Amino acid sequence: MTLRCAVLDDFQSLATTITDWSPLAGKVDVVTFPDHFGSEDELALALAEFDIVVTLRERVTFPASLFARLPQLRLLVASGMRNSVIDFAAAKARGVTVCGTASSSTPPVELTWALLLGLARGIVPEANAFRVAGPWQSTVGSDLHGRRLGLLGLGKIGSRVAQVGLAFGMDVTAWSQNLTKERADEVGAVLAASKEELLESSDFVSVHLALSDRTRGLIGAAELARMCPTAYLVNTSRAAIVDQDALLTALHAGTIAGAGVDVYDTEPLPANHPMRTAPRLLATPHLGYVTRANYETYYGQAVEDIQAFLAGSPLRLLG
């Protein structure tokens, strides 16, 4: 019997062309969905007759209630090897195997710097003005050399962001709850005495922490108020680490110079969401991991995961 596989959120319509799915020919029929399903009811209806689902990162939540409505589901493949929106216990109880894929940390490092540089040099307003014959030079850029880059988190991504900052001649400091001086020294960063000290002394603050109970809401109104009015905040990590309402308030009030954001409390962001019209904001639609090389890995290894599952030896098990 031929199984059916659904590929969710194929926004760019490339899932079936960026890698070779032919090893599954005759065994699995693949159907891609280019539009996001906004509710559990929509998901349950669309996926009712599928045996396999491929989902990207943490775009789609799979709670126990959804698993209960998908009795035919046998395999769930999620890109990456960490996922906080899948109820693994519910999957196991329903007999659903959950597998992951590799994921490169390079793309979010590069996007972090795209946002930071875009903010510092006013790239978007200047480019927009250029195209409509607007003002010739309407902004004054912020220098990077000699300025302080404060990193919240110095793991795989944060340490690579630090290396780029050092290459620009920046003074790099870092802080997280478990960060040691020895680890900071390895990267060439200075361990900040506290989160508050880092926020108060940095010209650019970039978030590179995993989301957990300890980091949820780590940056709120009180923390944003500690930042200099000339400082910028960049978040390419997880939306819930920065209080979105507090950030909107700070941007409208001008208590910080600006923010670069790639992650949001709700994704895709509703058309009328206030983040879409906030001043001093350079925003992208969660592009942190969206590169050709990463997608080749995601979908290529999704095919491998399905092959291995069909052979009775699942790969890269999650949960």
Tab-separated table of C-alpha atoms in Angstrom:
chain	number	residue	atom	x	y	z
A	1	MET	CA	0.000	0.000	0.000
A	2	THR	CA	1.289	3.443	-0.961
A	3	LEU	CA	1.593	5.807	1.997
A	4	ARG	CA	0.788	9.508	1.838
A	5	CYS	CA	3.220	12.196	3.020
A	6	ALA	CA	2.307	15.832	3.693
A	7	VAL	CA	4.972	18.533	3.609
A	8	LEU	CA	3.793	21.555	5.584
A	9	ASP	CA	4.529	25.254	5.066
A	10	ASP	CA	6.355	24.903	1.756
A	11	PHE	CA	6.168	28.681	1.351
A	12	GLN	CA	8.686	28.817	-1.503
A	13	SER	CA	7.251	25.709	-3.258
A	14	LEU	CA	10.654	24.042	-3.473
A	15	ALA	CA	10.423	21.069	-1.125
A	16	THR	CA	10.060	18.555	-3.934
A	17	THR	CA	12.666	20.129	-6.229
A	18	ILE	CA	15.510	21.015	-3.863
A	19	THR	CA	16.244	17.345	-3.150
A	20	ASP	CA	15.649	13.958	-4.781
A	21	TRP	CA	12.486	12.234	-3.568
A	22	SER	CA	12.702	9.444	-6.153
A	23	PRO	CA	13.880	6.838	-3.585
A	24	LEU	CA	10.300	6.956	-2.254
A	25	ALA	CA	8.657	6.476	-5.652
A	26	GLY	CA	6.000	3.784	-5.588
A	27	LYS	CA	6.069	3.707	-1.784
A	28	VAL	CA	5.083	7.226	-0.761
A	29	ASP	CA	2.968	9.877	-2.474
A	30	VAL	CA	4.169	13.367	-1.484
A	31	VAL	CA	1.816	16.349	-1.242
A	32	THR	CA	3.102	19.821	-0.376
A	33	PHE	CA	1.126	22.612	1.268
A	34	PRO	CA	2.427	26.109	0.420
A	35	ASP	CA	0.073	27.906	2.829
A	36	HIS	CA	0.155	27.860	6.610
A	37	PHE	CA	-2.741	26.271	8.459
A	38	GLY	CA	-3.825	28.746	11.091
A	39	SER	CA	-5.731	26.452	13.425
A	40	GLU	CA	-5.749	22.921	14.774
A	41	ASP	CA	-9.089	22.316	13.081
A	42	GLU	CA	-7.599	23.193	9.696
A	43	LEU	CA	-4.590	20.957	10.331
A	44	ALA	CA	-6.679	18.019	11.491
A	45	LEU	CA	-8.888	18.248	8.419
A	46	ALA	CA	-6.001	18.630	5.951
A	47	LEU	CA	-3.854	15.860	7.458
A	48	ALA	CA	-6.561	13.308	8.252
A	49	GLU	CA	-5.547	10.911	5.474
A	50	PHE	CA	-1.765	11.239	5.736
A	51	ASP	CA	0.556	8.610	7.191
A	52	ILE	CA	3.646	10.845	7.247
A	53	VAL	CA	4.044	14.567	7.933
A	54	VAL	CA	7.163	16.686	7.343
A	55	THR	CA	7.239	19.978	9.247
A	56	LEU	CA	9.870	22.714	9.362
A	57	ARG	CA	11.451	23.641	12.666
A	58	GLU	CA	8.814	24.856	15.138
A	59	ARG	CA	6.393	26.435	12.687
A	60	VAL	CA	3.548	24.030	13.542
A	61	THR	CA	2.549	22.928	17.031
A	62	PHE	CA	1.720	19.253	17.530
A	63	PRO	CA	-0.060	18.943	20.892
A	64	ALA	CA	-1.748	15.824	22.244
A	65	SER	CA	-5.102	17.060	20.975
A	66	LEU	CA	-3.854	17.131	17.376
A	67	PHE	CA	-2.257	13.687	17.572
A	68	ALA	CA	-5.602	12.359	18.827
A	69	ARG	CA	-7.268	13.676	15.668
A	70	LEU	CA	-4.729	12.058	13.320
A	71	PRO	CA	-5.221	8.307	13.839
A	72	GLN	CA	-3.540	7.482	10.518
A	73	LEU	CA	-0.307	9.331	11.311
A	74	ARG	CA	2.683	7.024	11.738
A	75	LEU	CA	5.746	9.241	11.196
A	76	LEU	CA	6.443	12.916	11.946
A	77	VAL	CA	9.675	14.427	10.602
A	78	ALA	CA	10.724	17.832	11.947
A	79	SER	CA	13.780	19.679	10.688
A	80	GLY	CA	16.441	20.198	13.332
A	81	MET	CA	17.218	18.017	16.335
A	82	ARG	CA	15.447	20.168	18.939
A	83	ASN	CA	11.741	20.932	19.010
A	84	SER	CA	9.689	22.519	21.788
A	85	VAL	CA	6.265	22.425	20.097
A	86	ILE	CA	5.837	18.659	19.689
A	87	ASP	CA	4.234	16.681	22.517
A	88	PHE	CA	6.581	13.696	22.395
A	89	ALA	CA	4.730	11.790	25.092
A	90	ALA	CA	1.488	12.079	23.117
A	91	ALA	CA	3.268	10.990	19.945
A	92	LYS	CA	4.629	7.903	21.690
A	93	ALA	CA	1.256	7.071	23.185
A	94	ARG	CA	-0.307	7.218	19.726
A	95	GLY	CA	2.438	5.121	18.167
A	96	VAL	CA	3.866	7.986	16.122
A	97	THR	CA	7.613	7.942	15.457
A	98	VAL	CA	9.234	11.391	15.512
A	99	CYS	CA	12.502	12.020	13.673
A	100	GLY	CA	14.673	15.074	13.080
A	101	THR	CA	17.374	16.285	10.721
A	102	ALA	CA	20.646	18.148	10.951
A	103	SER	CA	20.553	21.950	10.865
A	104	SER	CA	23.391	24.401	10.307
A	105	SER	CA	23.995	27.266	12.743
A	106	THR	CA	25.639	29.360	10.023
A	107	PRO	CA	22.475	30.913	8.507
A	108	PRO	CA	21.210	32.530	11.745
A	109	VAL	CA	24.702	33.919	12.401
A	110	GLU	CA	24.705	35.544	8.985
A	111	LEU	CA	21.160	36.891	9.364
A	112	THR	CA	22.071	38.373	12.746
A	113	TRP	CA	24.750	40.423	11.063
A	114	ALA	CA	22.472	41.349	8.161
A	115	LEU	CA	20.021	42.848	10.662
A	116	LEU	CA	22.697	44.479	12.780
A	117	LEU	CA	24.425	46.083	9.805
A	118	GLY	CA	21.112	47.074	8.275
A	119	LEU	CA	20.169	48.890	11.466
A	120	ALA	CA	23.562	50.494	11.957
A	121	ARG	CA	23.725	51.968	8.465
A	122	GLY	CA	20.037	52.646	7.826
A	123	ILE	CA	20.105	50.405	4.759
A	124	VAL	CA	16.341	50.007	4.305
A	125	PRO	CA	15.283	53.687	4.586
A	126	GLU	CA	18.225	54.789	2.453
A	127	ALA	CA	17.541	52.167	-0.227
A	128	ASN	CA	13.836	53.011	-0.254
A	129	ALA	CA	14.573	56.732	-0.584
A	130	PHE	CA	17.016	56.039	-3.407
A	131	ARG	CA	14.382	54.199	-5.446
A	132	VAL	CA	11.799	57.002	-5.218
A	133	ALA	CA	14.272	59.874	-5.735
A	134	GLY	CA	13.904	60.819	-2.088
A	135	PRO	CA	16.481	62.540	0.122
A	136	TRP	CA	20.109	61.917	-0.783
A	137	GLN	CA	21.568	60.791	2.574
A	138	SER	CA	18.925	61.186	5.246
A	139	THR	CA	20.544	59.118	7.990
A	140	VAL	CA	23.884	59.053	9.802
A	141	GLY	CA	25.232	55.572	10.346
A	142	SER	CA	26.371	54.089	13.639
A	143	ASP	CA	29.958	52.840	13.717
A	144	LEU	CA	30.807	49.279	14.687
A	145	HIS	CA	34.557	49.611	15.174
A	146	GLY	CA	35.305	50.475	18.788
A	147	ARG	CA	31.698	49.980	19.875
A	148	ARG	CA	30.475	47.363	22.331
A	149	LEU	CA	28.572	44.289	21.231
A	150	GLY	CA	26.716	42.601	24.079
A	151	LEU	CA	25.726	38.987	23.553
A	152	LEU	CA	23.055	37.275	25.608
A	153	GLY	CA	24.236	33.706	25.143
A	154	LEU	CA	27.587	32.436	23.949
A	155	GLY	CA	26.762	28.997	22.588
A	156	LYS	CA	27.308	27.728	19.063
A	157	ILE	CA	25.606	30.693	17.389
A	158	GLY	CA	26.562	33.390	19.915
A	159	SER	CA	30.250	32.473	19.775
A	160	ARG	CA	30.285	32.787	15.980
A	161	VAL	CA	28.517	36.139	16.170
A	162	ALA	CA	31.226	37.172	18.646
A	163	GLN	CA	33.987	36.233	16.188
A	164	VAL	CA	32.489	38.472	13.512
A	165	GLY	CA	32.164	41.302	16.012
A	166	LEU	CA	35.819	40.958	16.923
A	167	ALA	CA	36.727	41.038	13.227
A	168	PHE	CA	34.905	44.377	12.965
A	169	GLY	CA	37.014	45.685	15.832
A	170	MET	CA	34.195	45.654	18.344
A	171	ASP	CA	34.492	45.218	22.095
A	172	VAL	CA	32.538	41.998	22.702
A	173	THR	CA	30.952	41.178	26.047
A	174	ALA	CA	28.662	38.286	26.899
A	175	TRP	CA	26.360	37.065	29.629
A	176	SER	CA	24.100	34.125	30.377
A	177	GLN	CA	23.122	32.452	33.601
A	178	ASN	CA	25.688	29.654	33.234
A	179	LEU	CA	28.417	31.424	31.277
A	180	THR	CA	31.898	31.203	32.793
A	181	LYS	CA	34.900	33.475	32.369
A	182	GLU	CA	36.824	30.540	30.920
A	183	ARG	CA	34.250	30.039	28.165
A	184	ALA	CA	34.123	33.767	27.395
A	185	ASP	CA	37.923	33.881	27.235
A	186	GLU	CA	37.949	31.014	24.723
A	187	VAL	CA	35.840	33.079	22.344
A	188	GLY	CA	37.654	36.357	22.973
A	189	ALA	CA	34.747	37.963	24.789
A	190	VAL	CA	34.587	39.600	28.199
A	191	LEU	CA	32.179	38.103	30.732
A	192	ALA	CA	29.749	40.806	31.837
A	193	ALA	CA	29.227	41.067	35.578
A	194	SER	CA	25.453	40.789	35.102
A	195	LYS	CA	22.687	40.991	32.555
A	196	GLU	CA	22.010	44.522	33.721
A	197	GLU	CA	25.633	45.587	33.252
A	198	LEU	CA	25.653	44.170	29.734
A	199	LEU	CA	22.456	46.003	28.772
A	200	GLU	CA	23.603	49.303	30.241
A	201	SER	CA	27.028	49.276	28.565
A	202	SER	CA	26.361	47.824	25.106
A	203	ASP	CA	25.811	49.711	21.867
A	204	PHE	CA	24.364	46.594	20.229
A	205	VAL	CA	22.663	43.749	22.115
A	206	SER	CA	22.042	40.431	20.357
A	207	VAL	CA	20.037	37.507	21.764
A	208	HIS	CA	21.365	33.954	21.304
A	209	LEU	CA	19.735	31.902	24.054
A	210	ALA	CA	17.616	28.762	23.962
A	211	LEU	CA	14.046	29.257	25.116
A	212	SER	CA	13.381	27.803	28.569
A	213	ASP	CA	11.516	28.701	31.735
A	214	ARG	CA	14.580	30.715	32.784
A	215	THR	CA	14.857	32.707	29.563
A	216	ARG	CA	11.189	33.302	28.786
A	217	GLY	CA	10.558	37.044	29.220
A	218	LEU	CA	14.225	37.622	30.074
A	219	ILE	CA	14.122	40.999	28.350
A	220	GLY	CA	11.116	43.015	29.443
A	221	ALA	CA	10.276	46.649	30.055
A	222	ALA	CA	12.720	47.012	32.959
A	223	GLU	CA	15.589	45.521	30.941
A	224	LEU	CA	14.854	47.613	27.841
A	225	ALA	CA	14.831	50.709	30.032
A	226	ARG	CA	18.434	49.952	31.021
A	227	MET	CA	19.628	50.156	27.422
A	228	CYS	CA	21.127	53.367	26.085
A	229	PRO	CA	18.824	55.435	23.843
A	230	THR	CA	21.466	55.037	21.089
A	231	ALA	CA	21.608	51.237	21.424
A	232	TYR	CA	20.080	48.579	19.179
A	233	LEU	CA	18.558	45.190	20.057
A	234	VAL	CA	18.664	42.179	17.707
A	235	ASN	CA	16.678	38.976	18.273
A	236	THR	CA	17.074	36.044	15.884
A	237	SER	CA	16.649	33.462	18.641
A	238	ARG	CA	13.160	32.950	20.105
A	239	ALA	CA	10.384	35.527	20.297
A	240	ALA	CA	9.353	34.726	23.871
A	241	ILE	CA	12.767	35.717	25.247
A	242	VAL	CA	11.929	39.367	24.541
A	243	ASP	CA	8.592	40.751	25.725
A	244	GLN	CA	7.026	41.799	22.422
A	245	ASP	CA	4.683	44.409	23.925
A	246	ALA	CA	7.517	45.967	25.916
A	247	LEU	CA	9.662	46.126	22.786
A	248	LEU	CA	6.868	47.813	20.833
A	249	THR	CA	6.515	50.386	23.602
A	250	ALA	CA	10.255	51.102	23.578
A	251	LEU	CA	10.326	51.467	19.787
A	252	HIS	CA	7.402	53.887	19.749
A	253	ALA	CA	8.844	55.897	22.642
A	254	GLY	CA	12.328	55.969	21.126
A	255	THR	CA	13.963	54.797	24.343
A	256	ILE	CA	16.206	52.586	22.179
A	257	ALA	CA	17.558	53.471	18.750
A	258	GLY	CA	16.012	50.468	17.049
A	259	ALA	CA	15.592	46.723	16.861
A	260	GLY	CA	16.186	43.940	14.369
A	261	VAL	CA	13.711	41.078	14.792
A	262	ASP	CA	13.268	37.756	12.979
A	263	VAL	CA	10.996	35.889	15.435
A	264	TYR	CA	7.484	36.616	16.678
A	265	ASP	CA	4.930	35.417	19.222
A	266	THR	CA	2.618	34.418	16.367
A	267	GLU	CA	3.890	33.166	13.011
A	268	PRO	CA	3.107	33.932	10.290
A	269	LEU	CA	2.471	37.397	11.688
A	270	PRO	CA	-1.132	38.605	11.124
A	271	ALA	CA	-1.482	41.294	8.464
A	272	ASN	CA	-2.661	43.906	10.972
A	273	HIS	CA	-0.132	43.088	13.706
A	274	PRO	CA	1.455	46.215	15.288
A	275	MET	CA	4.961	44.831	14.668
A	276	ARG	CA	4.381	45.399	10.955
A	277	THR	CA	4.131	49.169	11.388
A	278	ALA	CA	6.416	49.779	14.377
A	279	PRO	CA	8.962	52.576	13.987
A	280	ARG	CA	12.713	51.945	14.311
A	281	LEU	CA	12.190	48.279	13.464
A	282	LEU	CA	14.003	46.212	10.855
A	283	ALA	CA	12.025	42.975	10.647
A	284	THR	CA	12.236	39.787	8.607
A	285	PRO	CA	9.759	36.852	8.420
A	286	HIS	CA	11.745	34.264	10.409
A	287	LEU	CA	14.486	33.815	7.826
A	288	GLY	CA	17.129	32.698	10.312
A	289	TYR	CA	17.449	29.159	8.975
A	290	VAL	CA	15.959	29.728	5.498
A	291	THR	CA	18.856	29.154	3.096
A	292	ARG	CA	19.327	26.790	0.188
A	293	ALA	CA	21.968	24.688	1.935
A	294	ASN	CA	19.824	24.260	5.033
A	295	TYR	CA	16.762	23.324	2.994
A	296	GLU	CA	18.795	20.792	1.037
A	297	THR	CA	19.743	19.235	4.373
A	298	TYR	CA	16.238	19.384	5.819
A	299	TYR	CA	14.439	17.791	2.905
A	300	GLY	CA	17.285	15.477	1.934
A	301	GLN	CA	17.430	14.018	5.418
A	302	ALA	CA	13.620	13.939	5.608
A	303	VAL	CA	13.733	11.538	2.651
A	304	GLU	CA	16.382	9.494	4.496
A	305	ASP	CA	14.244	9.459	7.642
A	306	ILE	CA	11.241	8.183	5.698
A	307	GLN	CA	13.318	5.511	3.968
A	308	ALA	CA	14.743	4.332	7.285
A	309	PHE	CA	11.291	4.282	8.891
A	310	LEU	CA	9.920	2.171	6.062
A	311	ALA	CA	12.873	-0.213	6.487
A	312	GLY	CA	12.075	-0.562	10.180
A	313	SER	CA	15.197	1.252	11.433
A	314	PRO	CA	14.269	4.907	12.113
A	315	LEU	CA	17.044	7.515	12.051
A	316	ARG	CA	17.583	10.617	14.199
A	317	LEU	CA	14.823	9.869	16.680
A	318	LEU	CA	13.486	12.799	18.728
A	319	GLY	CA	11.843	12.777	22.121
